[in-house]
mmCIF file of C-alpha atoms in Angstrom:
data_model
loop_
_atom_site.group_PDB
_atom_site.id
_atom_site.type_symbol
_atom_site.label_atom_id
_atom_site.label_comp_id
_atom_site.label_asym_id
_atom_site.label_seq_id
_atom_site.Cartn_x
_atom_site.Cartn_y
_atom_site.Cartn_z
ATOM 1 C CA ILE A 231 79.273 -78.202 -124.494
ATOM 2 C CA ALA A 232 78.932 -81.624 -125.056
ATOM 3 C CA GLY A 233 78.215 -83.169 -128.691
ATOM 4 C CA ILE A 234 76.140 -81.120 -130.650
ATOM 5 C CA THR A 235 73.463 -78.457 -129.414
ATOM 6 C CA GLN A 236 70.632 -76.967 -131.845
ATOM 7 C CA ALA A 237 68.875 -73.616 -131.561
ATOM 8 C CA PRO A 238 66.336 -72.673 -130.968
ATOM 9 C CA THR A 239 64.617 -75.853 -129.478
ATOM 10 C CA SER A 240 61.153 -74.625 -131.352
ATOM 11 C CA GLN A 241 60.008 -72.120 -133.396
ATOM 12 C CA ILE A 242 56.452 -70.716 -134.785
ATOM 13 C CA LEU A 243 57.197 -69.241 -137.720
ATOM 14 C CA ALA A 244 54.900 -66.888 -140.587
ATOM 15 C CA ALA A 245 55.272 -67.537 -144.043
ATOM 16 C CA GLY A 246 57.547 -65.942 -146.126
ATOM 17 C CA ARG A 247 59.842 -65.257 -143.057
ATOM 18 C CA ARG A 248 63.781 -65.851 -143.398
ATOM 19 C CA MET A 249 64.694 -68.047 -140.426
ATOM 20 C CA THR A 250 68.449 -69.545 -139.655
ATOM 21 C CA LEU A 251 68.840 -72.887 -137.728
ATOM 22 C CA ARG A 252 71.683 -73.384 -135.477
ATOM 23 C CA CYS A 253 73.975 -76.004 -135.132
ATOM 24 C CA THR A 254 77.527 -76.401 -133.118
ATOM 25 C CA GLN A 255 79.414 -79.392 -132.439
ATOM 26 C CA ASP A 256 82.529 -79.727 -130.196
ATOM 27 C CA MET A 257 83.863 -82.814 -130.905
ATOM 28 C CA ARG A 258 85.760 -81.398 -133.845
ATOM 29 C CA HIS A 259 84.530 -83.720 -136.458
ATOM 30 C CA ASN A 260 84.843 -83.345 -140.020
ATOM 31 C CA ALA A 261 81.240 -83.705 -141.504
ATOM 32 C CA MET A 262 78.216 -82.189 -140.733
ATOM 33 C CA TYR A 263 74.406 -82.720 -141.807
ATOM 34 C CA TRP A 264 71.253 -81.769 -141.956
ATOM 35 C CA TYR A 265 68.142 -83.854 -141.978
ATOM 36 C CA ARG A 266 64.419 -83.022 -141.825
ATOM 37 C CA GLN A 267 61.964 -85.267 -140.018
ATOM 38 C CA ASP A 268 58.791 -86.466 -140.888
ATOM 39 C CA LEU A 269 55.570 -88.582 -139.715
ATOM 40 C CA GLY A 270 55.752 -91.454 -142.136
ATOM 41 C CA LEU A 271 58.779 -90.321 -144.250
ATOM 42 C CA GLY A 272 61.931 -90.919 -142.074
ATOM 43 C CA LEU A 273 64.909 -88.725 -142.336
ATOM 44 C CA ARG A 274 65.886 -86.897 -145.294
ATOM 45 C CA LEU A 275 69.025 -85.448 -146.056
ATOM 46 C CA ILE A 276 68.425 -81.947 -146.852
ATOM 47 C CA HIS A 277 72.233 -80.888 -147.115
ATOM 48 C CA TYR A 278 75.676 -81.573 -146.114
ATOM 49 C CA SER A 279 79.031 -80.749 -145.448
ATOM 50 C CA ASN A 280 82.208 -83.042 -145.790
ATOM 51 C CA THR A 281 84.703 -80.336 -143.793
ATOM 52 C CA ALA A 282 84.699 -76.777 -143.191
ATOM 53 C CA GLY A 283 84.654 -74.818 -146.268
ATOM 54 C CA THR A 284 82.685 -77.620 -148.552
ATOM 55 C CA THR A 285 78.725 -78.266 -148.891
ATOM 56 C CA GLY A 286 76.517 -80.190 -150.751
ATOM 57 C CA LYS A 287 73.023 -81.500 -151.648
ATOM 58 C CA GLY A 288 71.427 -84.271 -150.347
ATOM 59 C CA GLU A 289 67.630 -85.739 -151.424
ATOM 60 C CA VAL A 290 65.737 -82.252 -150.463
ATOM 61 C CA PRO A 291 67.454 -79.051 -150.675
ATOM 62 C CA ASP A 292 65.421 -76.554 -152.405
ATOM 63 C CA GLY A 293 64.490 -74.014 -150.342
ATOM 64 C CA TYR A 294 67.328 -74.519 -148.168
ATOM 65 C CA SER A 295 70.899 -72.711 -148.027
ATOM 66 C CA VAL A 296 73.849 -73.908 -145.853
ATOM 67 C CA SER A 297 77.363 -72.385 -145.063
ATOM 68 C CA ARG A 298 80.496 -74.275 -143.266
ATOM 69 C CA ALA A 299 83.098 -71.206 -142.301
ATOM 70 C CA ASN A 300 84.774 -73.122 -139.765
ATOM 71 C CA THR A 301 84.561 -76.574 -138.385
ATOM 72 C CA ASP A 302 82.188 -76.371 -135.553
ATOM 73 C CA ASP A 303 79.064 -74.556 -136.768
ATOM 74 C CA PHE A 304 76.961 -75.473 -139.730
ATOM 75 C CA PRO A 305 73.539 -73.200 -139.696
ATOM 76 C CA LEU A 306 70.855 -73.753 -141.823
ATOM 77 C CA THR A 307 68.458 -71.269 -143.864
ATOM 78 C CA LEU A 308 65.279 -70.806 -145.276
ATOM 79 C CA ALA A 309 65.144 -67.876 -147.119
ATOM 80 C CA SER A 310 61.691 -67.538 -147.276
ATOM 81 C CA ALA A 311 59.690 -70.525 -145.104
ATOM 82 C CA VAL A 312 56.785 -72.206 -146.432
ATOM 83 C CA PRO A 313 54.433 -74.651 -144.732
ATOM 84 C CA SER A 314 55.796 -77.678 -145.988
ATOM 85 C CA GLN A 315 58.531 -76.813 -144.211
ATOM 86 C CA THR A 316 57.265 -77.671 -140.959
ATOM 87 C CA SER A 317 59.051 -80.434 -139.308
ATOM 88 C CA VAL A 318 61.491 -81.205 -136.852
ATOM 89 C CA TYR A 319 65.063 -80.615 -138.384
ATOM 90 C CA PHE A 320 67.999 -82.795 -137.114
ATOM 91 C CA CYS A 321 71.558 -81.480 -137.029
ATOM 92 C CA ALA A 322 74.466 -84.627 -137.252
ATOM 93 C CA SER A 323 78.172 -84.933 -137.340
ATOM 94 C CA SER A 324 80.570 -87.399 -137.878
ATOM 95 C CA ALA A 325 84.203 -87.849 -137.810
ATOM 96 C CA GLN A 326 84.690 -88.338 -141.884
ATOM 97 C CA GLN A 327 81.987 -89.088 -144.237
ATOM 98 C CA GLY A 328 83.405 -92.487 -145.744
ATOM 99 C CA ALA A 329 85.669 -93.434 -142.559
ATOM 100 C CA PRO A 330 85.146 -97.378 -141.477
ATOM 101 C CA TYR A 331 81.993 -97.792 -138.876
ATOM 102 C CA ASN A 332 81.028 -93.899 -139.565
ATOM 103 C CA GLU A 333 79.063 -93.194 -136.866
ATOM 104 C CA GLN A 334 76.635 -90.679 -136.617
ATOM 105 C CA PHE A 335 75.987 -87.964 -133.752
ATOM 106 C CA PHE A 336 72.928 -86.467 -133.422
ATOM 107 C CA GLY A 337 71.669 -83.334 -131.795
ATOM 108 C CA PRO A 338 68.211 -83.214 -129.808
ATOM 109 C CA GLY A 339 66.437 -81.386 -132.975
ATOM 110 C CA THR A 340 64.268 -78.288 -133.643
ATOM 111 C CA ARG A 341 60.731 -78.347 -133.843
ATOM 112 C CA LEU A 342 59.744 -75.822 -136.480
ATOM 113 C CA THR A 343 56.139 -74.985 -137.327
ATOM 114 C CA VAL A 344 55.670 -72.638 -140.497
ATOM 115 C CA LEU A 345 51.778 -70.557 -140.378
ATOM 116 C CA GLN B 95 63.068 -94.300 -155.827
ATOM 117 C CA GLN B 96 63.330 -95.743 -152.388
ATOM 118 C CA GLN B 97 66.875 -97.128 -151.807
ATOM 119 C CA VAL B 98 66.180 -98.451 -148.431
ATOM 120 C CA LYS B 99 62.596 -100.166 -147.156
ATOM 121 C CA GLN B 100 61.619 -100.654 -143.825
ATOM 122 C CA SER B 101 59.107 -102.763 -142.683
ATOM 123 C CA PRO B 102 56.750 -102.557 -140.458
ATOM 124 C CA GLN B 103 55.906 -99.117 -140.067
ATOM 125 C CA SER B 104 54.548 -99.740 -136.426
ATOM 126 C CA LEU B 105 55.278 -103.047 -133.968
ATOM 127 C CA ILE B 106 53.815 -104.258 -130.879
ATOM 128 C CA VAL B 107 55.585 -106.520 -128.885
ATOM 129 C CA GLN B 108 54.646 -108.090 -125.750
ATOM 130 C CA LYS B 109 57.475 -107.994 -122.922
ATOM 131 C CA GLY B 110 59.725 -110.286 -122.959
ATOM 132 C CA GLY B 111 58.952 -111.621 -126.669
ATOM 133 C CA ILE B 112 61.323 -111.167 -130.034
ATOM 134 C CA SER B 113 60.965 -107.734 -131.934
ATOM 135 C CA ILE B 114 61.954 -108.148 -135.643
ATOM 136 C CA ILE B 115 62.480 -105.270 -137.816
ATOM 137 C CA ASN B 116 63.280 -105.539 -141.746
ATOM 138 C CA CYS B 117 64.771 -103.513 -144.457
ATOM 139 C CA ALA B 118 65.668 -104.130 -148.244
ATOM 140 C CA TYR B 119 68.124 -102.437 -150.102
ATOM 141 C CA GLU B 120 68.878 -102.040 -153.621
ATOM 142 C CA ASN B 121 72.317 -100.496 -154.223
ATOM 143 C CA THR B 122 74.695 -103.210 -154.117
ATOM 144 C CA ALA B 123 77.447 -100.655 -153.877
ATOM 145 C CA PHE B 124 76.205 -100.265 -150.015
ATOM 146 C CA ASP B 125 79.335 -101.410 -147.748
ATOM 147 C CA TYR B 126 77.930 -100.154 -144.191
ATOM 148 C CA PHE B 127 74.571 -100.974 -142.704
ATOM 149 C CA PRO B 128 73.905 -99.161 -139.359
ATOM 150 C CA TRP B 129 70.444 -99.482 -136.847
ATOM 151 C CA TYR B 130 69.552 -95.930 -135.312
ATOM 152 C CA GLN B 131 67.184 -95.703 -132.297
ATOM 153 C CA GLN B 132 64.987 -92.933 -131.333
ATOM 154 C CA PHE B 133 63.332 -92.183 -128.527
ATOM 155 C CA PRO B 134 60.490 -89.449 -128.132
ATOM 156 C CA GLY B 135 61.600 -85.395 -128.253
ATOM 157 C CA LYS B 136 65.275 -86.880 -128.960
ATOM 158 C CA GLY B 137 67.369 -87.643 -131.689
ATOM 159 C CA PRO B 138 68.486 -90.586 -133.332
ATOM 160 C CA ALA B 139 71.522 -92.521 -131.602
ATOM 161 C CA LEU B 140 73.465 -95.669 -133.393
ATOM 162 C CA LEU B 141 72.489 -98.656 -131.769
ATOM 163 C CA ILE B 142 74.125 -101.346 -133.999
ATOM 164 C CA ALA B 143 75.921 -101.604 -137.366
ATOM 165 C CA ILE B 144 77.121 -104.366 -139.883
ATOM 166 C CA ARG B 145 79.206 -104.752 -142.653
ATOM 167 C CA PRO B 146 78.464 -106.931 -145.325
ATOM 168 C CA ASP B 147 81.553 -109.473 -145.007
ATOM 169 C CA VAL B 148 79.418 -110.922 -142.025
ATOM 170 C CA SER B 149 75.860 -112.213 -141.550
ATOM 171 C CA GLU B 150 75.047 -111.807 -137.945
ATOM 172 C CA LYS B 151 76.614 -108.683 -135.343
ATOM 173 C CA LYS B 152 75.353 -109.417 -131.650
ATOM 174 C CA GLU B 153 75.689 -106.776 -129.233
ATOM 175 C CA GLY B 154 73.861 -107.638 -125.980
ATOM 176 C CA ARG B 155 69.759 -108.451 -127.066
ATOM 177 C CA PHE B 156 70.493 -106.749 -130.117
ATOM 178 C CA THR B 157 71.354 -108.590 -133.437
ATOM 179 C CA ILE B 158 71.696 -107.763 -136.533
ATOM 180 C CA SER B 159 71.281 -110.460 -139.431
ATOM 181 C CA PHE B 160 72.384 -109.941 -142.795
ATOM 182 C CA ASN B 161 71.326 -111.662 -146.325
ATOM 183 C CA LYS B 162 73.802 -110.367 -148.938
ATOM 184 C CA SER B 163 72.059 -112.054 -151.830
ATOM 185 C CA ALA B 164 68.796 -111.064 -151.314
ATOM 186 C CA LYS B 165 69.819 -107.643 -150.258
ATOM 187 C CA GLN B 166 68.228 -107.266 -146.974
ATOM 188 C CA PHE B 167 69.039 -106.761 -143.542
ATOM 189 C CA SER B 168 66.996 -107.276 -140.079
ATOM 190 C CA LEU B 169 67.336 -106.149 -136.726
ATOM 191 C CA HIS B 170 66.316 -108.894 -133.894
ATOM 192 C CA ILE B 171 65.453 -107.916 -130.199
ATOM 193 C CA MET B 172 65.433 -110.225 -127.880
ATOM 194 C CA ASP B 173 63.584 -110.203 -124.432
ATOM 195 C CA SER B 174 62.225 -106.895 -125.426
ATOM 196 C CA GLN B 175 61.579 -104.921 -122.698
ATOM 197 C CA PRO B 176 59.613 -101.669 -122.234
ATOM 198 C CA GLY B 177 62.448 -99.398 -122.568
ATOM 199 C CA ASP B 178 62.951 -100.549 -126.004
ATOM 200 C CA SER B 179 59.973 -98.893 -127.114
ATOM 201 C CA ALA B 180 61.130 -96.232 -129.685
ATOM 202 C CA THR B 181 61.469 -95.439 -133.099
ATOM 203 C CA TYR B 182 63.878 -97.770 -135.053
ATOM 204 C CA PHE B 183 65.692 -96.760 -138.689
ATOM 205 C CA CYS B 184 67.692 -98.652 -140.590
ATOM 206 C CA ALA B 185 70.549 -96.830 -143.012
ATOM 207 C CA ALA B 186 72.532 -98.094 -145.665
ATOM 208 C CA SER B 187 75.328 -96.338 -147.359
ATOM 209 C CA ASN B 188 78.687 -96.618 -149.489
ATOM 210 C CA ASP B 189 81.011 -96.184 -147.265
ATOM 211 C CA GLN B 190 84.403 -96.582 -149.483
ATOM 212 C CA ALA B 191 82.750 -94.183 -151.803
ATOM 213 C CA GLY B 192 81.965 -91.474 -148.899
ATOM 214 C CA THR B 193 78.291 -91.179 -149.483
ATOM 215 C CA ALA B 194 75.784 -89.933 -147.087
ATOM 216 C CA LEU B 195 73.400 -92.423 -145.150
ATOM 217 C CA ILE B 196 70.636 -93.047 -146.136
ATOM 218 C CA PHE B 197 67.897 -94.234 -144.115
ATOM 219 C CA GLY B 198 64.544 -96.501 -144.128
ATOM 220 C CA LYS B 199 61.473 -94.390 -143.182
ATOM 221 C CA GLY B 200 61.258 -96.096 -139.288
ATOM 222 C CA THR B 201 59.590 -98.610 -137.162
ATOM 223 C CA THR B 202 57.878 -97.573 -134.230
ATOM 224 C CA LEU B 203 58.276 -100.136 -131.626
ATOM 225 C CA SER B 204 55.920 -100.564 -128.549
ATOM 226 C CA VAL B 205 56.689 -102.850 -125.861
ATOM 227 C CA SER B 206 53.818 -103.927 -123.613
ATOM 228 C CA SER B 207 54.438 -104.555 -119.942
#
């Protein structure tokens, strides 16, 4: 593993189903993030975690939950998927939120379609 | 409320030309302004970034110009190449306070050969 991995690469999901998007980083970064990317809307922050054991809400948290049990993993769960959650989801990490020149590294994304 | 406004939404430039993408922000507490580049099917990657204590930063063909009084910053791509065709996002954060990046909506650049 090098950098950030996300799984699955893509998924078609029936509305109402539960889905967990997985994210793993091997850079020992403290901070991790989940974004959704929609055409014309750019990247919008869903949830973030500054360090293992803590999480926070971003711009569009409704319908999503996260957990951060350890440094490396940051899963995103859709408890009951709805069609408006059709999007491309990116996980990202950074050494420490608030550090000078805090570069975020992004995973390859998960394309989710909710029917 | 859109804190970072990016324009244009799309841009077509001839090979060898200059590509210019503009961003404006509202929060004067922002102190970190990166640009990210995203190729189709890939995640965004940091291209270049600037802090407000300088008015310009150059890395190869890529330059950020920063105007603190106008609360604007722009990305200039000199001698644009077809390989530069991608989506570009500006972003901003209050790095000192530890806030997350807020991204613009993106600009899709196409460089014709």
